[in-house]
PDB file of C-alpha atoms in Angstrom:
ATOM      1  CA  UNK B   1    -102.939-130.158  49.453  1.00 44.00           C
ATOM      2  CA  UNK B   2    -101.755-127.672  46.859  1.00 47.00           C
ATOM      3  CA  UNK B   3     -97.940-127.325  49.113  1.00 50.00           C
ATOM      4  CA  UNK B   4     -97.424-130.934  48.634  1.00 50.00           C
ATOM      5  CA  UNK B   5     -97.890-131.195  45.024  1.00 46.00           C
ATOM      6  CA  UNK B   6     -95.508-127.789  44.555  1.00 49.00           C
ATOM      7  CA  UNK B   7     -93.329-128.790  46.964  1.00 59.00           C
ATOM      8  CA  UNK B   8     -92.482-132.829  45.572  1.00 61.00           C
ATOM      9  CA  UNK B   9     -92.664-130.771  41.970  1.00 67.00           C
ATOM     10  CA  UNK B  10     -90.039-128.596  42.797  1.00 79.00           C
ATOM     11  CA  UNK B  11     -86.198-129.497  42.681  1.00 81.00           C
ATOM     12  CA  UNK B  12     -85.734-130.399  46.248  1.00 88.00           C
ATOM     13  CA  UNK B  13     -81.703-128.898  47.365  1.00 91.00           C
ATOM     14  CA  UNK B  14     -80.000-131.058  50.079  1.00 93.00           C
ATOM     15  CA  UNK B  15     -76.339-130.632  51.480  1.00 95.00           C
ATOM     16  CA  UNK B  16     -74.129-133.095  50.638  1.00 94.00           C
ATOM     17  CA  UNK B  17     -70.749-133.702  52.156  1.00 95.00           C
ATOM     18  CA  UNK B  18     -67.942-136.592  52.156  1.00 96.00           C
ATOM     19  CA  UNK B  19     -64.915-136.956  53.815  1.00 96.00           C
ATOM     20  CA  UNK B  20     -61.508-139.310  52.048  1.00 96.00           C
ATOM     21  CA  UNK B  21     -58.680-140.796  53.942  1.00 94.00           C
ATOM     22  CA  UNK B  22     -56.180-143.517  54.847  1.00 92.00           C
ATOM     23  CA  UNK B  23     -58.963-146.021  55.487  1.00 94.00           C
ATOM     24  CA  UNK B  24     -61.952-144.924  53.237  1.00 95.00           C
ATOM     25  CA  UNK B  25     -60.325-143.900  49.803  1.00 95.00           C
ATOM     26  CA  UNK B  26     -63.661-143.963  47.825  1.00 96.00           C
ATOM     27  CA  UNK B  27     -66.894-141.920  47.808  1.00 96.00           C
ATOM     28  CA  UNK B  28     -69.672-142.820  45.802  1.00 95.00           C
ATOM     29  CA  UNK B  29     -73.030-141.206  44.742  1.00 92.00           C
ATOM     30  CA  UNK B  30     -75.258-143.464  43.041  1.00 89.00           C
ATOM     31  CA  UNK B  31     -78.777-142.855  41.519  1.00 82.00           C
ATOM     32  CA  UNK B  32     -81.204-145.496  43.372  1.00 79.00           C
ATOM     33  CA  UNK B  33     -84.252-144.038  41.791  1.00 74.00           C
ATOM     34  CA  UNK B  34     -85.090-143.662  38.553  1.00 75.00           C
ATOM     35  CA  UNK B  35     -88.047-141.604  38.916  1.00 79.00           C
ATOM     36  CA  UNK B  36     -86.056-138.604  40.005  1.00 83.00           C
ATOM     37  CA  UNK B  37     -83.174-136.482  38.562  1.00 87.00           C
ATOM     38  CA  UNK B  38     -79.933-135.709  40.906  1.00 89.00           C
ATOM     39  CA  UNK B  39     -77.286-133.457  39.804  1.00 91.00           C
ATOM     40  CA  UNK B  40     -73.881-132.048  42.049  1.00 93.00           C
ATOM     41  CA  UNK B  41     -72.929-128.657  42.589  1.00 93.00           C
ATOM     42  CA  UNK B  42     -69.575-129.192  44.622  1.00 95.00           C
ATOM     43  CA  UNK B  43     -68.391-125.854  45.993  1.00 96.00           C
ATOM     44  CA  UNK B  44     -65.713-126.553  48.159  1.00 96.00           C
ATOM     45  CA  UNK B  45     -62.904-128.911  48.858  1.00 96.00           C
ATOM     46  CA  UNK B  46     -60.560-129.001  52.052  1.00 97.00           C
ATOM     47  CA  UNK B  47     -57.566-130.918  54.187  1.00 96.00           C
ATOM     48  CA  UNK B  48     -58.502-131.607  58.024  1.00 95.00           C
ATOM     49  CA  UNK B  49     -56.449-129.942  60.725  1.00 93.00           C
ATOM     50  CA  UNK B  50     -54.463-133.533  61.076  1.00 94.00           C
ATOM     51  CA  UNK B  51     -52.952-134.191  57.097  1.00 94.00           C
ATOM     52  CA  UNK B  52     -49.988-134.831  56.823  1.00 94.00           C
ATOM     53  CA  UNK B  53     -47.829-132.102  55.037  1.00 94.00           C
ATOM     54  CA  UNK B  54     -47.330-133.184  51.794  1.00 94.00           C
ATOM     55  CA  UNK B  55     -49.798-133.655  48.842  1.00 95.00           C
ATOM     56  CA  UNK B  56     -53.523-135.226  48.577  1.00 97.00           C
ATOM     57  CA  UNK B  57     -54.657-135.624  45.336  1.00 96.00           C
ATOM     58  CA  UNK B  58     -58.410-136.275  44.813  1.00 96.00           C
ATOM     59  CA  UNK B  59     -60.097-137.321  41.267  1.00 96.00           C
ATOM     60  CA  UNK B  60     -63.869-137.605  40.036  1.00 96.00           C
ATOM     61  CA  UNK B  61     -64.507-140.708  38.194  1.00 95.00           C
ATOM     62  CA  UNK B  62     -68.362-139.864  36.356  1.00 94.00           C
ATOM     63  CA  UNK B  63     -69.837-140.274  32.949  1.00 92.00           C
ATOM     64  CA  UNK B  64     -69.308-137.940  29.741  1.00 91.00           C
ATOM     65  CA  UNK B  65     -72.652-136.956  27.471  1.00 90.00           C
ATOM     66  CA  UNK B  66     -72.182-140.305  25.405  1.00 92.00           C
ATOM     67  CA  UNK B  67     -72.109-142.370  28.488  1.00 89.00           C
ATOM     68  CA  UNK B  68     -68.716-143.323  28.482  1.00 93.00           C
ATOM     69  CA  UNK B  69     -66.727-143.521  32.463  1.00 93.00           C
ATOM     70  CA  UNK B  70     -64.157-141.138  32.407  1.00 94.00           C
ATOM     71  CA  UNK B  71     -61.435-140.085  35.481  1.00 95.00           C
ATOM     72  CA  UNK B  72     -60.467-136.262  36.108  1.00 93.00           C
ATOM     73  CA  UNK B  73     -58.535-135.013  38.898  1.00 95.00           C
ATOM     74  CA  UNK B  74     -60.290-132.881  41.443  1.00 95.00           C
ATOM     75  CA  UNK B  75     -58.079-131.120  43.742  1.00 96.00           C
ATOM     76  CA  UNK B  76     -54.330-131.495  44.735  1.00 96.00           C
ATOM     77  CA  UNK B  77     -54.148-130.072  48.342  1.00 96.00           C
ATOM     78  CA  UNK B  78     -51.454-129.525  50.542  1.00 95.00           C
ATOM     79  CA  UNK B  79     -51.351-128.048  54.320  1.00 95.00           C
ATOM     80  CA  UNK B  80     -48.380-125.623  53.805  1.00 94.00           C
ATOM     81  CA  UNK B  81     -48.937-124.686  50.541  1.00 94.00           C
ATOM     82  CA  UNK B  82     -53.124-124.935  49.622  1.00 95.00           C
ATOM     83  CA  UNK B  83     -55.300-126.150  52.179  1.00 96.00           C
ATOM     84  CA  UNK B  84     -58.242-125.778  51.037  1.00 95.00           C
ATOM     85  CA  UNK B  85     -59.895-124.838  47.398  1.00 96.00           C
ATOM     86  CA  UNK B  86     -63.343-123.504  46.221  1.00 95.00           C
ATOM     87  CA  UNK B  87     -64.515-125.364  43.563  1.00 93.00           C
ATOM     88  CA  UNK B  88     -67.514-122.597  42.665  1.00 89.00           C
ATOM     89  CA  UNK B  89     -70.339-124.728  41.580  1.00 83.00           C
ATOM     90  CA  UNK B  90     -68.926-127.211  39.570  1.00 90.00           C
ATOM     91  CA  UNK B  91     -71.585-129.788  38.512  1.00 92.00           C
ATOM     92  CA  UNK B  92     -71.643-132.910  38.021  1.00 92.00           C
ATOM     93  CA  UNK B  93     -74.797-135.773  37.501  1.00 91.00           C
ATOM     94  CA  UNK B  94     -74.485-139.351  39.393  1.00 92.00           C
ATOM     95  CA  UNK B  95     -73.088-141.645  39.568  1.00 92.00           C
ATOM     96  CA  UNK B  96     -70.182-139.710  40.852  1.00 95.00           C
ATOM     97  CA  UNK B  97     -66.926-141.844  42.763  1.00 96.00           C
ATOM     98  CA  UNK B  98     -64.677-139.790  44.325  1.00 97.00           C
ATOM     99  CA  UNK B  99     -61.032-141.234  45.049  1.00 96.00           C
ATOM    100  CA  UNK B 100     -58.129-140.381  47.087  1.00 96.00           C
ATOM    101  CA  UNK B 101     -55.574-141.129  44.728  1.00 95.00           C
ATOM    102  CA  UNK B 102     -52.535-139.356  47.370  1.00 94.00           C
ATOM    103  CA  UNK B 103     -52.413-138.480  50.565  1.00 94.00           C
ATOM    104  CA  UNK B 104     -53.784-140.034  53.852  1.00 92.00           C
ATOM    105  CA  UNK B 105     -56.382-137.425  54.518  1.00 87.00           C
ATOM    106  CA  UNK B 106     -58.513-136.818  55.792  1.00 95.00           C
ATOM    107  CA  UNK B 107     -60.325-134.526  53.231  1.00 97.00           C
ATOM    108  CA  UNK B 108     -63.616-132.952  53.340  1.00 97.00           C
ATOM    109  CA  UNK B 109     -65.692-132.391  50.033  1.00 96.00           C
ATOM    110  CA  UNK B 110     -68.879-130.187  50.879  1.00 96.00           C
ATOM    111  CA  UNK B 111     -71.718-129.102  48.569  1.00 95.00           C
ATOM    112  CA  UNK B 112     -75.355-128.834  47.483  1.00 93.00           C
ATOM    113  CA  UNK B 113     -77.061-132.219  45.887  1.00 92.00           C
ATOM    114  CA  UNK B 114     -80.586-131.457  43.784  1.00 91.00           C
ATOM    115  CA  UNK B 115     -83.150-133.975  43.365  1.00 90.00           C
ATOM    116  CA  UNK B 116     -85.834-133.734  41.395  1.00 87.00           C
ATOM    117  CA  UNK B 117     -89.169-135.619  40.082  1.00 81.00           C
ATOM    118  CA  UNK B 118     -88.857-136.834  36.064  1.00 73.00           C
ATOM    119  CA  UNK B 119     -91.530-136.120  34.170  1.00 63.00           C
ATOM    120  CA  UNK B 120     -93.526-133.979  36.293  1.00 51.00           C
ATOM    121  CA  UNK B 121     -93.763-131.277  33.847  1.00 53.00           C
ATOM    122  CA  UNK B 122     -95.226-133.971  31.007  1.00 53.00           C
ATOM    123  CA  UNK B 123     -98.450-134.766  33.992  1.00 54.00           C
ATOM    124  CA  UNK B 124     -98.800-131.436  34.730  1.00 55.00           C
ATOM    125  CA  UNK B 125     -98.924-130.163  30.616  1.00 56.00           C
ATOM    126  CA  UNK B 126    -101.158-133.293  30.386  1.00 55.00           C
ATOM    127  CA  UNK B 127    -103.981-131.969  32.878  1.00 57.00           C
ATOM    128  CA  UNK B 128    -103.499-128.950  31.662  1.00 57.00           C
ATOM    129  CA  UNK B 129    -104.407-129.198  28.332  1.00 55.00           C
ATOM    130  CA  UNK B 130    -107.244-126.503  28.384  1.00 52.00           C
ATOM    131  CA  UNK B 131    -106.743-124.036  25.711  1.00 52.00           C
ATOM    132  CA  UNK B 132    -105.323-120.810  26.374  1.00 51.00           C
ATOM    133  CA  UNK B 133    -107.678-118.055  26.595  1.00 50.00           C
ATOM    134  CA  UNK B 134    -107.021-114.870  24.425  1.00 48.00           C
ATOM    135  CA  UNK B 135    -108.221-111.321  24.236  1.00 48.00           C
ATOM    136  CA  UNK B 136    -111.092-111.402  21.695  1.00 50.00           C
ATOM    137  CA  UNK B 137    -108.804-108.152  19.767  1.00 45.00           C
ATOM    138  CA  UNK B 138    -106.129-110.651  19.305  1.00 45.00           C
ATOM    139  CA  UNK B 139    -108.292-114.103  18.131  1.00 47.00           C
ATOM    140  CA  UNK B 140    -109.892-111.597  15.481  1.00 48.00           C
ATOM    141  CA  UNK B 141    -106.699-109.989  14.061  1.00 49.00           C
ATOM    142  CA  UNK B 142    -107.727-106.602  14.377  1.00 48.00           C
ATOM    143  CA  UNK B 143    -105.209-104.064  15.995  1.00 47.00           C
ATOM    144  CA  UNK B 144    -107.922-101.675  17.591  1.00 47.00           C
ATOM    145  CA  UNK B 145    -105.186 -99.647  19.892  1.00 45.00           C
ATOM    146  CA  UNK B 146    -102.734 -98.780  16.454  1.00 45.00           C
ATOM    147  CA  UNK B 147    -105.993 -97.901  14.829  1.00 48.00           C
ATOM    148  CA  UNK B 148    -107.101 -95.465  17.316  1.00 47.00           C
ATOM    149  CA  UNK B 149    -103.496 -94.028  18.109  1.00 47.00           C
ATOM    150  CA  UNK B 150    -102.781 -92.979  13.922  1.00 50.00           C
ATOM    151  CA  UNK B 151    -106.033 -91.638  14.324  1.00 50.00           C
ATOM    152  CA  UNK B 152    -104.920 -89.398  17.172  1.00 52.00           C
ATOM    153  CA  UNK B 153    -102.038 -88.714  15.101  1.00 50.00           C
ATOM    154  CA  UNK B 154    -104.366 -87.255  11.994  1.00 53.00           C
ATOM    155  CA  UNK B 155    -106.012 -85.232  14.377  1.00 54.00           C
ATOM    156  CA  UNK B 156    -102.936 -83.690  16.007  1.00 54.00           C
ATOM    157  CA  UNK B 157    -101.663 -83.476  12.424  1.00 54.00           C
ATOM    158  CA  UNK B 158    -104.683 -81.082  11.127  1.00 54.00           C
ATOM    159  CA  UNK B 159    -105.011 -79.102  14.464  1.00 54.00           C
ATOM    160  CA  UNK B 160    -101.176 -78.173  14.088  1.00 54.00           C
ATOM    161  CA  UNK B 161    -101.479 -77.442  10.253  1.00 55.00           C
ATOM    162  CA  UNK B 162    -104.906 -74.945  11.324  1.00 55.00           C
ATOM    163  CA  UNK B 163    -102.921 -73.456  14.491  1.00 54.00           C
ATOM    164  CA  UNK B 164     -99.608 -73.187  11.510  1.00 53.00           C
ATOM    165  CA  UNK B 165    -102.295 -71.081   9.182  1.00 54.00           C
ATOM    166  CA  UNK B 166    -103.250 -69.358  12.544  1.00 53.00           C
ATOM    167  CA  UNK B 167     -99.771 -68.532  13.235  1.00 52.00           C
ATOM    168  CA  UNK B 168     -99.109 -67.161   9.629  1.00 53.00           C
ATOM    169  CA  UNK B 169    -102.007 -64.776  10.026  1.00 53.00           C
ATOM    170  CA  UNK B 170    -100.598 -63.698  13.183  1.00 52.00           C
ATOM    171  CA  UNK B 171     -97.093 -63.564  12.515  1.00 49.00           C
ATOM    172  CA  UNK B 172     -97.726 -61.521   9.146  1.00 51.00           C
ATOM    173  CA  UNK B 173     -99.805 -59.025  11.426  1.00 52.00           C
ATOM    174  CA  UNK B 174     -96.747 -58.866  14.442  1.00 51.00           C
ATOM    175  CA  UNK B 175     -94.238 -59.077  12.503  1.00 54.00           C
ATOM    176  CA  UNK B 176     -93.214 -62.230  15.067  1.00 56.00           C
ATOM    177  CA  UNK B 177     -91.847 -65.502  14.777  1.00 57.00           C
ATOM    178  CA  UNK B 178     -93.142 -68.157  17.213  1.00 58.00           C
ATOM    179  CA  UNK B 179     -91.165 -71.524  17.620  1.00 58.00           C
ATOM    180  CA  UNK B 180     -92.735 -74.229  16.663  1.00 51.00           C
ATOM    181  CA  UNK B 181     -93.793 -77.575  19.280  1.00 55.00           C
ATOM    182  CA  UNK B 182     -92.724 -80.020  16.911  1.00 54.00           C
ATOM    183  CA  UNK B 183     -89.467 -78.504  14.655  1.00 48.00           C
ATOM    184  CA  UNK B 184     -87.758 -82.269  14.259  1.00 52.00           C
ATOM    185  CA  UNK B 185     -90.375 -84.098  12.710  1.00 53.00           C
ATOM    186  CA  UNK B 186     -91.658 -81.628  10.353  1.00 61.00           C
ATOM    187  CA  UNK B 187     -89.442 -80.319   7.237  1.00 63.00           C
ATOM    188  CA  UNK B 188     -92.462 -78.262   5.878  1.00 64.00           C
ATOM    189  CA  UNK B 189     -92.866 -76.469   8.485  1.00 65.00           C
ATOM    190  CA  UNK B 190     -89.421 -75.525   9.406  1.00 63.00           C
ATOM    191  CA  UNK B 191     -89.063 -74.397   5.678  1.00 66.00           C
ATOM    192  CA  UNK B 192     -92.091 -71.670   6.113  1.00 64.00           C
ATOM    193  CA  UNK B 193     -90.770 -70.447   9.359  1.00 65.00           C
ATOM    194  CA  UNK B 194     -87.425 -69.587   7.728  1.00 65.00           C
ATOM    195  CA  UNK B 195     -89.293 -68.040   4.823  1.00 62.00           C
ATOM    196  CA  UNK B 196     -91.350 -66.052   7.331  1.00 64.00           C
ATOM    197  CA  UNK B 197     -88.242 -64.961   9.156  1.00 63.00           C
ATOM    198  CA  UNK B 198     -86.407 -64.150   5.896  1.00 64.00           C
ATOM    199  CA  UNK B 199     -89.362 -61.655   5.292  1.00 63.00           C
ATOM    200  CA  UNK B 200     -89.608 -60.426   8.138  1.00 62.00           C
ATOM    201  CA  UNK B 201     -85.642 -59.286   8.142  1.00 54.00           C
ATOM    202  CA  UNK B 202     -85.866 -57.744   4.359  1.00 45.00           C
TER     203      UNK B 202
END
């Protein structure tokens, strides 16, 4: 039961294809149902083996974003010169007419056509209008895990500033200089390991 519901929820991809000539100049893709969203994705365009040699011109008659029609050329084809043309995904939403304006044909328009249900997503954030279940750390506005790592930090901090007076005692005995973990992030401590070097030469 749960397929169905994913499947009609998800945009459903058919093939679409359409072929112009002498004596069928016009294609047309209309929406018939309003409860679903189509769009277009033309990816190629192409003259049969029997056009004539000289030039087929196709144009897209569709609808701009303010809803006015509007008329673009397609394709202009020819056997000898460009038979065929990839049109790489162009998109376009029905209703869609496509027109042989030149040309006898035949030629063969071939893409994908998507279809999918309107206002599925409103239903489904309808039913689920649960609320959304957080970590009880997060409702309360503490940050337990920052907390607890600057506390590591302190630590490390004092346990390297006891194993630095360690070092001192030791390096003032050997008359060695032991490289510190840490040299980057600590200015202090660089500083007394050049001091203990410079004493250690004079």
């Amino acid at each position: 039961m749960e397929d169905d519901i994913s499947d009609s929820s998800r945009p459903q991809m058919y093939l679409f294809g359409c072929t112009l000539k002498s004596d069928k100049r016009e294609f047309k893709v209309d929406v018939d149902d309003d409860d679903t969203e189509q769009q277009l994705s033309l990816k190629a365009v192409c003259l049969g083996a029997e056009a004539e040699d000289k030039f087929h011109m196709v144009e897209v008659e569709g609808l701009t974003y303010d809803g006015k029609a509007t008329k673009v050329p397609l394709v202009a084809l020819k056997p000898s010169v460009l038979p065929s043309m990839s049109l790489g995904g162009f998109e376009i939403t029905p209703p869609v007419t496509f027109r042989l304006q030149s040309g006898s044909g035949p030629v063969h328009i071939s893409g994908q056509h998507f279809v999918s249900v309107k206002d599925s997503d409103d239903e489904e954030e309808e039913n689920n209008s649960s609320p959304v279940k957080r970590p009880a750390s997060l409702m309360s506005g503490k940050k337990p895990l920052l907390k607890k790592l600057k506390m590591e930090s302190d630590d490390d901090e004092e346990d390297s500033d006891d194993d630095d007076d360690d070092d001192e005692d030791d390096d003032s005995d050997e008359n060695d200089v032991k490289p510190l973990k840490n040299v980057g992030k600590d200015a202090k401590k660089v500083r007394l390991l050049l001091c203990l070097d410079l004493m250690n030469i004079y």
